[in-house]
Amino acid sequence: MTTKTHVLALDQGTTSSRAIVFDQQGGIVARAQHEFEQLFPRPGWVEHNPEAIWRSQLRAAREALDLADLSPGDIAGVGITNQRETTLIWDRATGEPIANAIVWQDRRTADLCDRLRNAGFADTFQQKTGLVLDAYFSGTKINWLLEHVDGARERAQRGELAFGTVDTWLIWKLTVGRVHITDATNASRTLLYNIRTGQWDDELLEHLSIPRELLPDVRPSSEVYGETDPELLGTAVPIAGVAGDQQAALFGQMCMTPGMAKNTYGTGCFMLLNTGNKPRTSKHNLLTTIAWQLGDEVEYALEGSIFIGGAVVQWLRDGLHMIDSSSEIEKLAASVDDNGGVYLVPAFAGLGAPHWDPYARGTLVGLTRGTTAGHIARAALEAIAFQTADVLEAMHADAGMDITELRVDGGAAANDLLMQFQADVLRVPTVRPKVTETTAAGAAYLAGLATGVWTDRKQIAAQWQVDRRFEPTMSDDRVHKLRERWLEAVKRSRGWEPTAG
Ligand SMILES: Nc1ncnc2c1ncn2[C@@H]1O[C@H](COP(=O)(O)OP(=O)(O)O)[C@@H](O)[C@H]1O
Ligand SMILES: O=P(O)(O)OC[C@H](O)CO
């Protein structure tokens, strides 16, 4: 058992980089957060500057350590969790990125996905990777960079370039020896990794024309991968845990046994259901993904990825200026008794699970002269819950197991009106834990397990505590009517754009 009792979690998200110091009780000792710029060079494109990701993350880490008033020598390990699928390629010799990172929300490769689907490859990709052929995942983004950045393909073939998701980039930057690795959860989001054999897959690499030389080694989610450069945090600290942010949240929510599910209400919404040690192929347009790999043991999850969740609230705030802060939406939505027949389908980046339509666009229907800002606010919150209900229904059909409660986290899970409506339309209780930084907690636990801060999963599961449980109260008939109208609105949003951008 280590005498070091704290863990630093780095949570590199889509809009901000966070760093949180946890103690051995799973309590938060200090946190720091920095937003960074979102780049939208063309409609449907979303990029990040790799150096901005790195700088904001390093700054947050240093500040959290300062605030914790611990010396870095008290930190047993660093856990990394990250926005997934976002794709970076850099030069192995100089560390220089060859282009901006292409973010998971970016739709520029939708036509390549169509071509691969039309060539009959969808089943192969689904069987091997658990994913659907969508622009969301890294594989087609890597292909795009190799095709469009001058000389990139030749340099990649010569082994001069490195690909990574954000975890890989951060570990490269944090380590003296430029460690080039990822973990199995992140690898399972690339369209290149065979989740059954645990290997990069040559056939898929060929379909996407990606040279193997680009790829990092794939490692379990909890072990020591290397040490941080002492110049960065004041001393060398072992990097000891890595997981994609949604898998880390599943771990942090202690959904450790088959049938346990969580939904994270951040920019998007991501529901994951633990399905145990066998991958289950979805027949209802969900993803099969690696939940975590501990040693040689791989556990799997079904996932429903919703591209726009809390971001619809941000849009009401920053786009329409209807509210000044995200939390104000609750009061505005509560100013009306119901949605007044208004439905908002926030297909701003196409639709993810279970519809997978990159050509869908945002749609607001059912407006009358009596429609108020309150109705629109309510429709926005309800849309988050309806999308989640569509995913839960698909999950139930796929998994054939009863989901008896949904553990919730993420920024919008603070909204009581949303959480009650969510329980109502799911007909399943929603349960909010006391520590809602579950993503960072998951990364901290993974790192702490590898460095002796915690001995086993049982010990950490005991740290999870309920803040509030929302029970379903709405009549079945009303739920049915509301969801029927919602699905009608979804139909109208579909196929709106002739090209994905
Ligand atoms: N009280 C609230 N009601 C509804 N949405 C909220 C509330 N507070 C925050 N949000 C939304 O939650 C999101 C931020 O959550 P967070 O978990 O920090 O997201 P991310 O990790 O994706 O950046 C934002 O989109 C914001 O609009
Ligand atoms: O950065 P977040 O929290 O919006 O999560 C993004 C997901 O990992 C995308 O798959």
Coordinates of C-alpha atoms and ligand atoms in Angstrom, one line a residue:
M1 CA 0.0 0.0 0.0
T2 CA 1.4 3.4 -0.9
T3 CA 1.7 6.1 1.7
K4 CA 0.6 8.6 -1.0
T5 CA -3.1 9.2 -0.6
H6 CA -4.1 11.5 -3.4
V7 CA -4.7 11.2 -7.1
L8 CA -4.7 13.8 -9.8
A9 CA -7.3 13.4 -12.5
L10 CA -7.0 15.2 -15.8
D11 CA -10.4 15.5 -17.5
Q12 CA -9.8 16.8 -21.0
G13 CA -13.3 17.6 -22.3
T14 CA -14.7 19.1 -25.5
T15 CA -15.0 22.6 -24.2
S16 CA -12.7 22.7 -21.3
S17 CA -9.7 21.0 -19.6
R18 CA -10.2 20.2 -15.9
A19 CA -7.9 18.9 -13.2
I20 CA -9.2 17.5 -9.9
V21 CA -7.3 16.3 -6.9
F22 CA -9.1 13.4 -5.1
D23 CA -8.3 12.1 -1.6
Q24 CA -8.5 8.4 -0.6
Q25 CA -12.2 8.8 0.5
G26 CA -13.0 9.8 -3.1
G27 CA -13.6 13.4 -1.9
I28 CA -12.6 16.4 -4.1
V29 CA -9.7 18.4 -2.5
A30 CA -9.2 20.9 -5.3
R31 CA -10.1 21.6 -8.9
A32 CA -9.2 23.9 -11.7
Q33 CA -10.7 24.3 -15.1
H34 CA -9.9 26.2 -18.3
E35 CA -12.0 26.6 -21.4
F36 CA -10.3 26.7 -24.8
E37 CA -11.3 27.9 -28.2
Q38 CA -13.7 26.0 -30.5
L39 CA -12.9 26.4 -34.2
F40 CA -15.6 26.1 -36.8
P41 CA -13.8 26.7 -40.1
R42 CA -16.8 25.6 -42.2
P43 CA -20.4 24.5 -41.5
G44 CA -20.2 21.0 -40.0
W45 CA -16.5 21.2 -39.2
V46 CA -15.2 21.4 -35.6
E47 CA -11.5 21.7 -34.8
H48 CA -9.3 22.2 -31.7
N49 CA -5.8 23.6 -31.6
P50 CA -3.7 20.7 -30.1
E51 CA -1.4 23.2 -28.3
A52 CA -4.5 24.9 -26.8
I53 CA -5.6 21.5 -25.5
W54 CA -2.2 20.9 -24.0
R55 CA -1.7 24.3 -22.5
S56 CA -5.1 24.5 -20.9
Q57 CA -4.7 21.0 -19.4
L58 CA -1.2 21.7 -18.0
R59 CA -2.4 25.0 -16.5
A60 CA -5.4 23.3 -14.9
A61 CA -3.1 20.6 -13.5
R62 CA -0.7 23.0 -12.0
E63 CA -3.5 25.2 -10.5
A64 CA -5.3 22.2 -9.0
L65 CA -2.1 21.0 -7.3
D66 CA -1.4 24.5 -6.0
L67 CA -4.9 24.8 -4.6
A68 CA -4.7 21.4 -3.0
D69 CA -1.7 22.7 -1.1
L70 CA 0.0 19.4 -1.5
S71 CA 3.4 18.8 -2.9
P72 CA 3.4 16.8 -6.1
G73 CA 5.3 14.2 -4.0
D74 CA 2.0 13.5 -2.2
I75 CA 0.3 12.4 -5.5
A76 CA 0.4 8.7 -6.0
G77 CA -0.6 8.9 -9.7
V78 CA -2.2 10.8 -12.5
G79 CA -5.4 9.5 -14.2
I80 CA -6.3 10.8 -17.7
T81 CA -9.8 10.9 -19.2
N82 CA -10.6 12.6 -22.4
Q83 CA -13.1 13.6 -25.0
R84 CA -13.1 10.6 -27.3
E85 CA -12.7 10.1 -31.1
T86 CA -11.1 13.5 -31.5
T87 CA -8.2 12.9 -33.9
L88 CA -4.6 14.3 -33.8
I89 CA -1.6 13.5 -36.0
W90 CA 1.9 14.9 -35.2
D91 CA 5.5 14.5 -36.2
R92 CA 7.4 12.0 -34.1
A93 CA 10.6 14.0 -34.3
T94 CA 9.4 17.5 -33.6
G95 CA 6.1 16.9 -31.8
E96 CA 4.6 19.3 -34.3
P97 CA 0.9 18.6 -35.1
I98 CA 0.4 18.4 -38.9
A99 CA -3.1 20.0 -38.6
N100 CA -5.7 21.0 -36.0
A101 CA -7.4 18.2 -34.2
I102 CA -10.6 17.1 -35.9
V103 CA -13.2 17.0 -33.1
W104 CA -15.7 14.1 -32.6
Q105 CA -18.6 16.4 -33.6
D106 CA -17.0 17.1 -37.0
R107 CA -19.1 15.8 -39.9
R108 CA -16.6 16.3 -42.8
T109 CA -16.2 12.6 -43.5
A110 CA -19.9 11.7 -43.8
D111 CA -19.5 11.1 -47.5
L112 CA -16.6 8.7 -47.0
C113 CA -18.8 6.8 -44.5
D114 CA -21.6 6.7 -47.2
R115 CA -19.1 5.3 -49.7
L116 CA -17.9 2.6 -47.3
R117 CA -21.5 1.7 -46.5
N118 CA -22.4 1.5 -50.2
A119 CA -19.4 -0.7 -50.8
G120 CA -21.0 -3.2 -48.3
F121 CA -18.5 -2.7 -45.4
A122 CA -20.9 -1.7 -42.6
D123 CA -21.3 -5.2 -41.2
T124 CA -17.6 -5.9 -41.1
F125 CA -17.0 -2.7 -39.2
Q126 CA -19.8 -3.4 -36.8
Q127 CA -18.8 -7.0 -36.2
K128 CA -15.2 -6.1 -35.5
T129 CA -15.4 -2.7 -33.8
G130 CA -18.9 -2.6 -32.4
L131 CA -19.4 0.8 -34.1
V132 CA -21.6 2.1 -36.9
L133 CA -20.0 3.7 -40.0
D134 CA -20.3 7.4 -38.9
A135 CA -18.2 10.5 -39.2
Y136 CA -18.1 10.5 -35.4
F137 CA -15.3 8.0 -35.0
S138 CA -11.5 8.6 -35.6
G139 CA -10.9 6.2 -38.5
T140 CA -12.4 8.4 -41.3
K141 CA -10.9 11.5 -39.8
I142 CA -7.4 10.0 -39.9
N143 CA -8.0 9.1 -43.6
W144 CA -9.1 12.7 -44.2
L145 CA -5.9 14.1 -42.7
L146 CA -3.7 11.8 -44.7
E147 CA -5.6 12.7 -47.9
H148 CA -5.7 16.5 -47.4
V149 CA -2.5 17.5 -45.6
D150 CA 0.4 17.8 -48.1
G151 CA 2.9 14.9 -47.9
A152 CA 1.1 13.4 -44.9
R153 CA 0.5 10.0 -46.4
E154 CA 4.2 9.5 -47.5
R155 CA 5.4 10.7 -44.1
A156 CA 3.0 8.3 -42.4
Q157 CA 4.2 5.4 -44.5
R158 CA 7.8 6.3 -43.6
G159 CA 6.8 6.0 -39.9
E160 CA 7.5 9.7 -39.3
L161 CA 4.0 10.6 -37.9
A162 CA 2.0 9.5 -34.8
F163 CA -1.7 9.3 -34.5
G164 CA -3.5 9.7 -31.2
T165 CA -6.7 10.5 -29.5
V166 CA -6.4 13.2 -26.9
D167 CA -5.2 10.8 -24.1
T168 CA -2.3 9.8 -26.4
W169 CA -1.5 13.4 -27.2
L170 CA -1.4 14.3 -23.5
I171 CA 0.7 11.3 -22.5
W172 CA 3.2 12.1 -25.3
K173 CA 3.4 15.7 -24.1
L174 CA 3.6 14.7 -20.4
T175 CA 6.4 12.1 -20.6
V176 CA 10.1 12.7 -21.2
G177 CA 10.5 9.6 -23.4
R178 CA 7.5 10.5 -25.5
V179 CA 5.4 7.5 -24.6
H180 CA 3.0 6.7 -27.5
I181 CA 0.1 4.7 -26.1
T182 CA -3.6 4.6 -25.7
D183 CA -5.9 2.5 -23.7
A184 CA -8.5 -0.1 -24.9
T185 CA -11.5 2.2 -24.3
N186 CA -10.1 4.9 -26.5
A187 CA -8.9 2.4 -29.1
S188 CA -12.5 1.0 -29.2
R189 CA -13.7 4.4 -30.6
T190 CA -11.4 4.5 -33.7
L191 CA -13.1 2.1 -36.1
L192 CA -9.7 0.4 -36.4
Y193 CA -9.6 -1.7 -33.3
N194 CA -11.0 -5.2 -33.1
I195 CA -12.8 -5.3 -29.8
R196 CA -13.0 -9.1 -29.9
T197 CA -9.3 -9.8 -30.5
G198 CA -7.9 -6.7 -28.8
Q199 CA -5.8 -5.8 -31.8
W200 CA -5.6 -3.1 -34.4
D201 CA -7.3 -4.8 -37.4
D202 CA -5.4 -5.0 -40.8
E203 CA -8.5 -5.4 -42.9
L204 CA -10.1 -2.3 -41.4
L205 CA -6.8 -0.4 -41.8
E206 CA -6.8 -1.3 -45.4
H207 CA -10.4 -0.2 -46.0
L208 CA -9.5 3.2 -44.6
S209 CA -6.0 3.3 -46.2
I210 CA -4.3 3.9 -42.8
P211 CA -0.7 2.7 -42.3
R212 CA -0.2 0.7 -39.1
E213 CA 3.0 2.8 -38.4
L214 CA 0.8 5.6 -37.2
L215 CA -0.8 3.8 -34.4
P216 CA -0.1 3.8 -30.6
D217 CA 0.3 0.7 -28.5
V218 CA -3.0 -0.3 -26.8
R219 CA -2.8 -0.9 -23.1
P220 CA -5.2 -1.7 -20.2
S221 CA -7.0 1.2 -18.5
S222 CA -5.2 0.9 -15.2
E223 CA -1.4 0.4 -15.0
V224 CA 1.7 2.6 -14.9
Y225 CA 2.4 3.8 -18.5
G226 CA 5.3 6.1 -17.7
E227 CA 6.1 9.1 -15.5
T228 CA 5.5 12.8 -16.0
D229 CA 8.4 15.0 -16.9
P230 CA 9.6 16.4 -13.5
E231 CA 9.8 19.9 -15.1
L232 CA 6.1 20.0 -15.7
L233 CA 4.5 19.3 -12.2
G234 CA 7.6 19.7 -10.0
T235 CA 8.3 16.0 -9.7
A236 CA 7.9 12.8 -11.7
V237 CA 4.4 11.3 -11.1
P238 CA 3.3 8.0 -12.5
I239 CA 0.6 8.1 -15.2
A240 CA -1.4 5.2 -14.0
G241 CA -5.0 5.3 -15.5
V242 CA -6.5 6.1 -18.8
A243 CA -10.1 5.9 -20.1
G244 CA -12.4 7.7 -22.5
D245 CA -14.5 10.1 -20.6
Q246 CA -17.8 8.2 -20.9
Q247 CA -16.2 4.9 -19.8
A248 CA -14.5 6.7 -17.0
A249 CA -17.9 8.1 -15.9
L250 CA -19.4 4.5 -16.0
F251 CA -16.5 3.5 -13.7
G252 CA -16.9 6.6 -11.5
Q253 CA -20.6 5.9 -11.2
M254 CA -19.7 2.4 -9.9
C255 CA -21.7 0.7 -12.7
M256 CA -19.5 -2.4 -12.2
T257 CA -22.0 -5.2 -12.8
P258 CA -24.1 -6.1 -15.9
G259 CA -27.4 -4.2 -16.0
M260 CA -26.1 -1.0 -14.4
A261 CA -26.4 2.1 -16.5
K262 CA -25.4 5.8 -16.4
N263 CA -26.2 8.8 -18.5
T264 CA -23.9 11.8 -18.6
Y265 CA -25.6 15.1 -19.5
G266 CA -22.8 17.3 -20.7
T267 CA -22.4 18.9 -24.1
G268 CA -23.8 15.7 -25.5
C269 CA -25.5 12.8 -23.6
F270 CA -23.9 9.4 -23.4
M271 CA -25.7 6.5 -21.9
L272 CA -23.6 3.4 -21.2
L273 CA -24.9 0.1 -19.9
N274 CA -22.5 -2.5 -18.4
T275 CA -23.0 -5.8 -20.3
G276 CA -20.3 -7.8 -18.7
N277 CA -17.4 -9.7 -20.2
K278 CA -18.9 -10.5 -23.6
P279 CA -19.5 -7.9 -26.4
R280 CA -23.2 -7.8 -27.4
T281 CA -23.9 -6.8 -31.0
S282 CA -26.6 -4.2 -31.2
K283 CA -29.6 -4.7 -33.4
H284 CA -31.0 -1.3 -32.6
N285 CA -28.3 1.1 -33.7
L286 CA -26.4 1.3 -30.5
L287 CA -22.6 0.9 -30.1
T288 CA -20.7 -1.9 -28.5
T289 CA -17.8 -0.5 -26.7
I290 CA -15.1 -1.5 -24.3
A291 CA -16.0 -0.3 -20.8
W292 CA -12.5 -0.9 -19.4
Q293 CA -9.7 -3.3 -19.5
L294 CA -8.1 -4.3 -16.2
G295 CA -5.2 -6.6 -16.7
D296 CA -6.3 -9.0 -19.3
E297 CA -10.0 -8.7 -18.3
V298 CA -12.1 -6.8 -20.8
E299 CA -15.6 -5.6 -19.9
Y300 CA -18.0 -4.3 -22.4
A301 CA -20.9 -1.8 -22.6
L302 CA -23.7 -0.8 -24.9
E303 CA -23.6 2.9 -25.6
G304 CA -26.1 5.4 -27.0
S305 CA -24.3 8.6 -28.0
I306 CA -26.5 11.7 -28.3
F307 CA -24.6 14.6 -29.9
I308 CA -26.5 17.5 -28.5
G309 CA -27.6 17.4 -24.8
G310 CA -26.6 20.4 -22.5
A311 CA -25.4 22.1 -25.7
V312 CA -29.1 22.9 -26.6
V313 CA -29.2 24.9 -23.3
Q314 CA -26.0 26.7 -24.4
W315 CA -27.6 27.5 -27.7
L316 CA -30.6 29.1 -25.9
R317 CA -28.1 31.1 -23.8
D318 CA -25.4 32.1 -26.4
G319 CA -27.3 31.8 -29.7
L320 CA -30.8 33.1 -28.8
H321 CA -29.8 35.0 -25.6
M322 CA -33.0 33.7 -24.0
I323 CA -31.2 33.1 -20.7
D324 CA -28.0 34.5 -19.1
S325 CA -26.8 31.3 -17.6
S326 CA -27.5 27.6 -18.2
S327 CA -29.1 27.1 -14.8
E328 CA -31.7 29.8 -15.5
I329 CA -33.4 27.5 -18.0
E330 CA -35.1 25.6 -15.1
K331 CA -37.0 28.6 -13.9
L332 CA -38.0 29.6 -17.5
A333 CA -39.2 26.1 -18.2
A334 CA -41.1 26.0 -15.0
S335 CA -43.0 29.2 -16.0
V336 CA -45.3 27.0 -18.1
D337 CA -47.2 23.9 -17.2
D338 CA -46.2 21.9 -20.2
N339 CA -44.6 22.3 -23.6
G340 CA -47.7 23.8 -25.2
G341 CA -47.3 21.4 -28.2
V342 CA -43.8 22.7 -29.0
Y343 CA -41.0 20.2 -29.8
L344 CA -37.4 21.1 -30.4
V345 CA -35.2 18.4 -32.1
P346 CA -31.6 19.6 -31.5
A347 CA -30.1 17.9 -34.5
F348 CA -27.5 20.7 -34.8
A349 CA -24.7 18.2 -35.7
G350 CA -27.0 15.6 -37.3
L351 CA -28.5 12.9 -35.1
G352 CA -26.5 10.2 -33.3
A353 CA -28.0 7.1 -31.6
P354 CA -30.3 5.5 -32.4
H355 CA -31.1 7.4 -35.7
W356 CA -27.5 8.1 -37.1
D357 CA -28.5 10.7 -39.6
P358 CA -25.7 13.2 -40.4
Y359 CA -28.1 15.0 -42.7
A360 CA -30.7 15.8 -40.0
R361 CA -30.8 19.4 -38.8
G362 CA -32.3 21.3 -35.8
T363 CA -36.1 21.6 -36.0
L364 CA -38.6 23.5 -33.9
V365 CA -42.2 22.5 -34.5
G366 CA -45.7 23.2 -33.1
L367 CA -45.3 26.9 -32.7
T368 CA -48.5 29.1 -32.3
R369 CA -49.1 32.7 -31.5
G370 CA -49.4 31.5 -27.8
T371 CA -45.9 30.1 -27.8
T372 CA -43.6 31.7 -25.2
A373 CA -39.9 31.5 -24.3
G374 CA -41.0 29.2 -21.5
H375 CA -42.4 26.7 -24.0
I376 CA -39.2 26.7 -26.0
A377 CA -37.1 26.3 -22.9
R378 CA -39.3 23.4 -21.8
A379 CA -39.1 21.9 -25.2
A380 CA -35.3 22.1 -25.1
L381 CA -35.1 20.3 -21.8
E382 CA -37.6 17.8 -22.8
A383 CA -35.6 17.1 -26.0
I384 CA -32.7 16.0 -23.9
A385 CA -35.0 13.6 -22.0
F386 CA -36.8 12.3 -25.1
Q387 CA -33.5 11.5 -26.9
T388 CA -32.4 9.6 -23.8
A389 CA -35.7 7.7 -23.8
D390 CA -35.1 6.7 -27.4
V391 CA -31.7 5.3 -26.5
L392 CA -32.9 3.5 -23.3
E393 CA -35.7 1.8 -25.4
A394 CA -33.1 0.6 -27.9
M395 CA -30.8 -0.5 -25.1
H396 CA -33.6 -2.4 -23.4
A397 CA -34.4 -4.2 -26.7
D398 CA -30.7 -5.0 -27.3
A399 CA -29.7 -6.1 -23.9
G400 CA -32.8 -7.9 -22.9
M401 CA -32.1 -7.0 -19.3
D402 CA -34.1 -4.8 -16.9
I403 CA -32.6 -1.5 -16.3
T404 CA -33.9 -0.6 -12.8
E405 CA -32.4 2.8 -12.4
L406 CA -30.3 5.3 -14.4
R407 CA -27.4 6.9 -12.6
V408 CA -27.0 10.5 -13.8
D409 CA -24.1 13.0 -13.9
G410 CA -22.8 15.9 -16.0
G411 CA -23.6 19.6 -15.9
A412 CA -27.3 19.3 -16.9
A413 CA -28.0 16.6 -14.3
A414 CA -28.1 19.5 -11.8
N415 CA -31.5 20.4 -13.3
D416 CA -34.2 19.0 -11.1
L417 CA -37.0 19.6 -13.6
L418 CA -35.1 17.8 -16.3
M419 CA -34.2 14.8 -14.0
Q420 CA -37.9 14.5 -12.9
F421 CA -39.1 14.6 -16.5
Q422 CA -36.4 12.2 -17.4
A423 CA -37.6 9.7 -14.8
D424 CA -41.2 10.2 -16.1
V425 CA -40.5 9.5 -19.7
L426 CA -38.2 6.6 -19.0
R427 CA -40.5 5.1 -16.4
V428 CA -37.3 4.3 -14.6
P429 CA -35.9 6.3 -11.6
T430 CA -33.0 8.7 -12.2
V431 CA -30.4 8.7 -9.4
R432 CA -28.0 11.6 -8.9
P433 CA -24.8 10.9 -6.8
K434 CA -23.3 13.4 -4.3
V435 CA -20.1 13.6 -6.3
T436 CA -21.2 14.4 -9.9
E437 CA -17.6 14.8 -11.2
T438 CA -17.8 11.1 -12.0
T439 CA -15.7 11.2 -15.1
A440 CA -12.7 12.6 -13.2
A441 CA -13.5 10.3 -10.3
G442 CA -13.4 7.3 -12.7
A443 CA -10.0 8.3 -14.0
A444 CA -8.7 8.9 -10.4
Y445 CA -9.9 5.4 -9.3
L446 CA -8.3 3.8 -12.3
A447 CA -5.0 5.5 -11.5
G448 CA -5.4 4.9 -7.7
L449 CA -6.0 1.1 -8.3
A450 CA -2.7 0.9 -10.2
T451 CA -0.7 2.7 -7.5
G452 CA -2.1 1.2 -4.4
V453 CA -4.3 4.1 -3.2
W454 CA -7.2 1.7 -3.3
T455 CA -7.0 -2.1 -3.2
D456 CA -9.9 -3.2 -5.2
R457 CA -13.2 -2.2 -6.8
K458 CA -15.3 -3.2 -3.8
Q459 CA -13.5 -0.6 -1.7
I460 CA -14.2 2.2 -4.1
A461 CA -17.8 1.1 -4.8
A462 CA -18.5 1.8 -1.1
Q463 CA -17.6 5.5 -1.7
W464 CA -20.6 6.2 -4.0
Q465 CA -23.4 8.1 -2.3
V466 CA -26.9 9.2 -3.5
D467 CA -27.7 12.9 -3.5
R468 CA -31.3 12.5 -4.9
R469 CA -33.5 9.9 -6.5
F470 CA -36.3 11.0 -8.9
E471 CA -39.2 8.5 -9.1
P472 CA -41.5 8.3 -12.2
T473 CA -44.9 9.8 -11.6
M474 CA -46.4 10.5 -15.0
S475 CA -49.2 8.3 -16.3
D476 CA -48.4 5.8 -19.0
D477 CA -50.9 7.3 -21.3
R478 CA -49.4 10.8 -21.1
V479 CA -45.8 9.4 -21.6
H480 CA -47.0 7.6 -24.7
K481 CA -48.6 10.7 -26.2
L482 CA -45.6 12.9 -25.6
R483 CA -43.1 10.4 -27.0
E484 CA -45.3 9.8 -30.1
R485 CA -45.3 13.5 -30.9
W486 CA -41.6 13.7 -30.2
L487 CA -40.9 10.9 -32.7
E488 CA -43.0 12.7 -35.2
A489 CA -40.9 15.8 -34.8
V490 CA -37.7 13.7 -35.2
K491 CA -39.0 12.5 -38.5
R492 CA -39.3 16.1 -39.7
S493 CA -35.8 16.9 -38.8
R494 CA -34.3 14.0 -40.8
G495 CA -32.5 14.3 -44.1
W496 CA -32.8 18.1 -44.1
E497 CA -29.3 18.9 -45.4
P498 CA -28.4 17.5 -48.8
T499 CA -24.7 17.2 -47.7
A500 CA -23.3 16.9 -44.3
G501 CA -20.9 19.8 -44.7
Ligands
LIG1 N1 -28.8 23.7 -14.6 C1 -28.6 23.3 -15.8 N2 -29.7 23.0 -16.6 C2 -29.5 22.5 -17.9 N3 -28.3 22.4 -18.5 C3 -27.2 22.8 -17.8 C4 -27.3 23.3 -16.4 N4 -26.1 23.5 -16.0 C5 -25.2 23.2 -17.0 N5 -25.9 22.8 -18.1 C6 -25.4 22.4 -19.4 O1 -24.4 21.3 -19.1 C7 -23.3 21.4 -20.0 C8 -22.0 21.4 -19.3 O2 -21.9 20.2 -18.6 P1 -20.5 19.6 -18.5 O3 -20.7 18.3 -17.8 O4 -19.5 20.6 -17.8 O5 -20.1 19.4 -20.0 P2 -18.8 19.0 -20.9 O6 -18.0 18.1 -20.0 O7 -19.4 18.3 -22.1 O8 -18.1 20.3 -21.2 C9 -23.5 22.7 -20.8 O9 -24.0 22.3 -22.1 C10 -24.6 23.5 -20.1 O10 -25.4 24.2 -20.9
LIG2 O1 -16.2 16.2 -23.8 P1 -17.5 15.6 -23.5 O2 -17.8 15.4 -22.0 O3 -18.6 16.3 -24.2 O4 -17.6 14.1 -24.1 C1 -17.4 13.9 -25.4 C2 -17.4 12.4 -25.8 O5 -16.3 11.7 -25.3 C3 -17.5 12.2 -27.3 O6 -17.6 10.8 -27.6

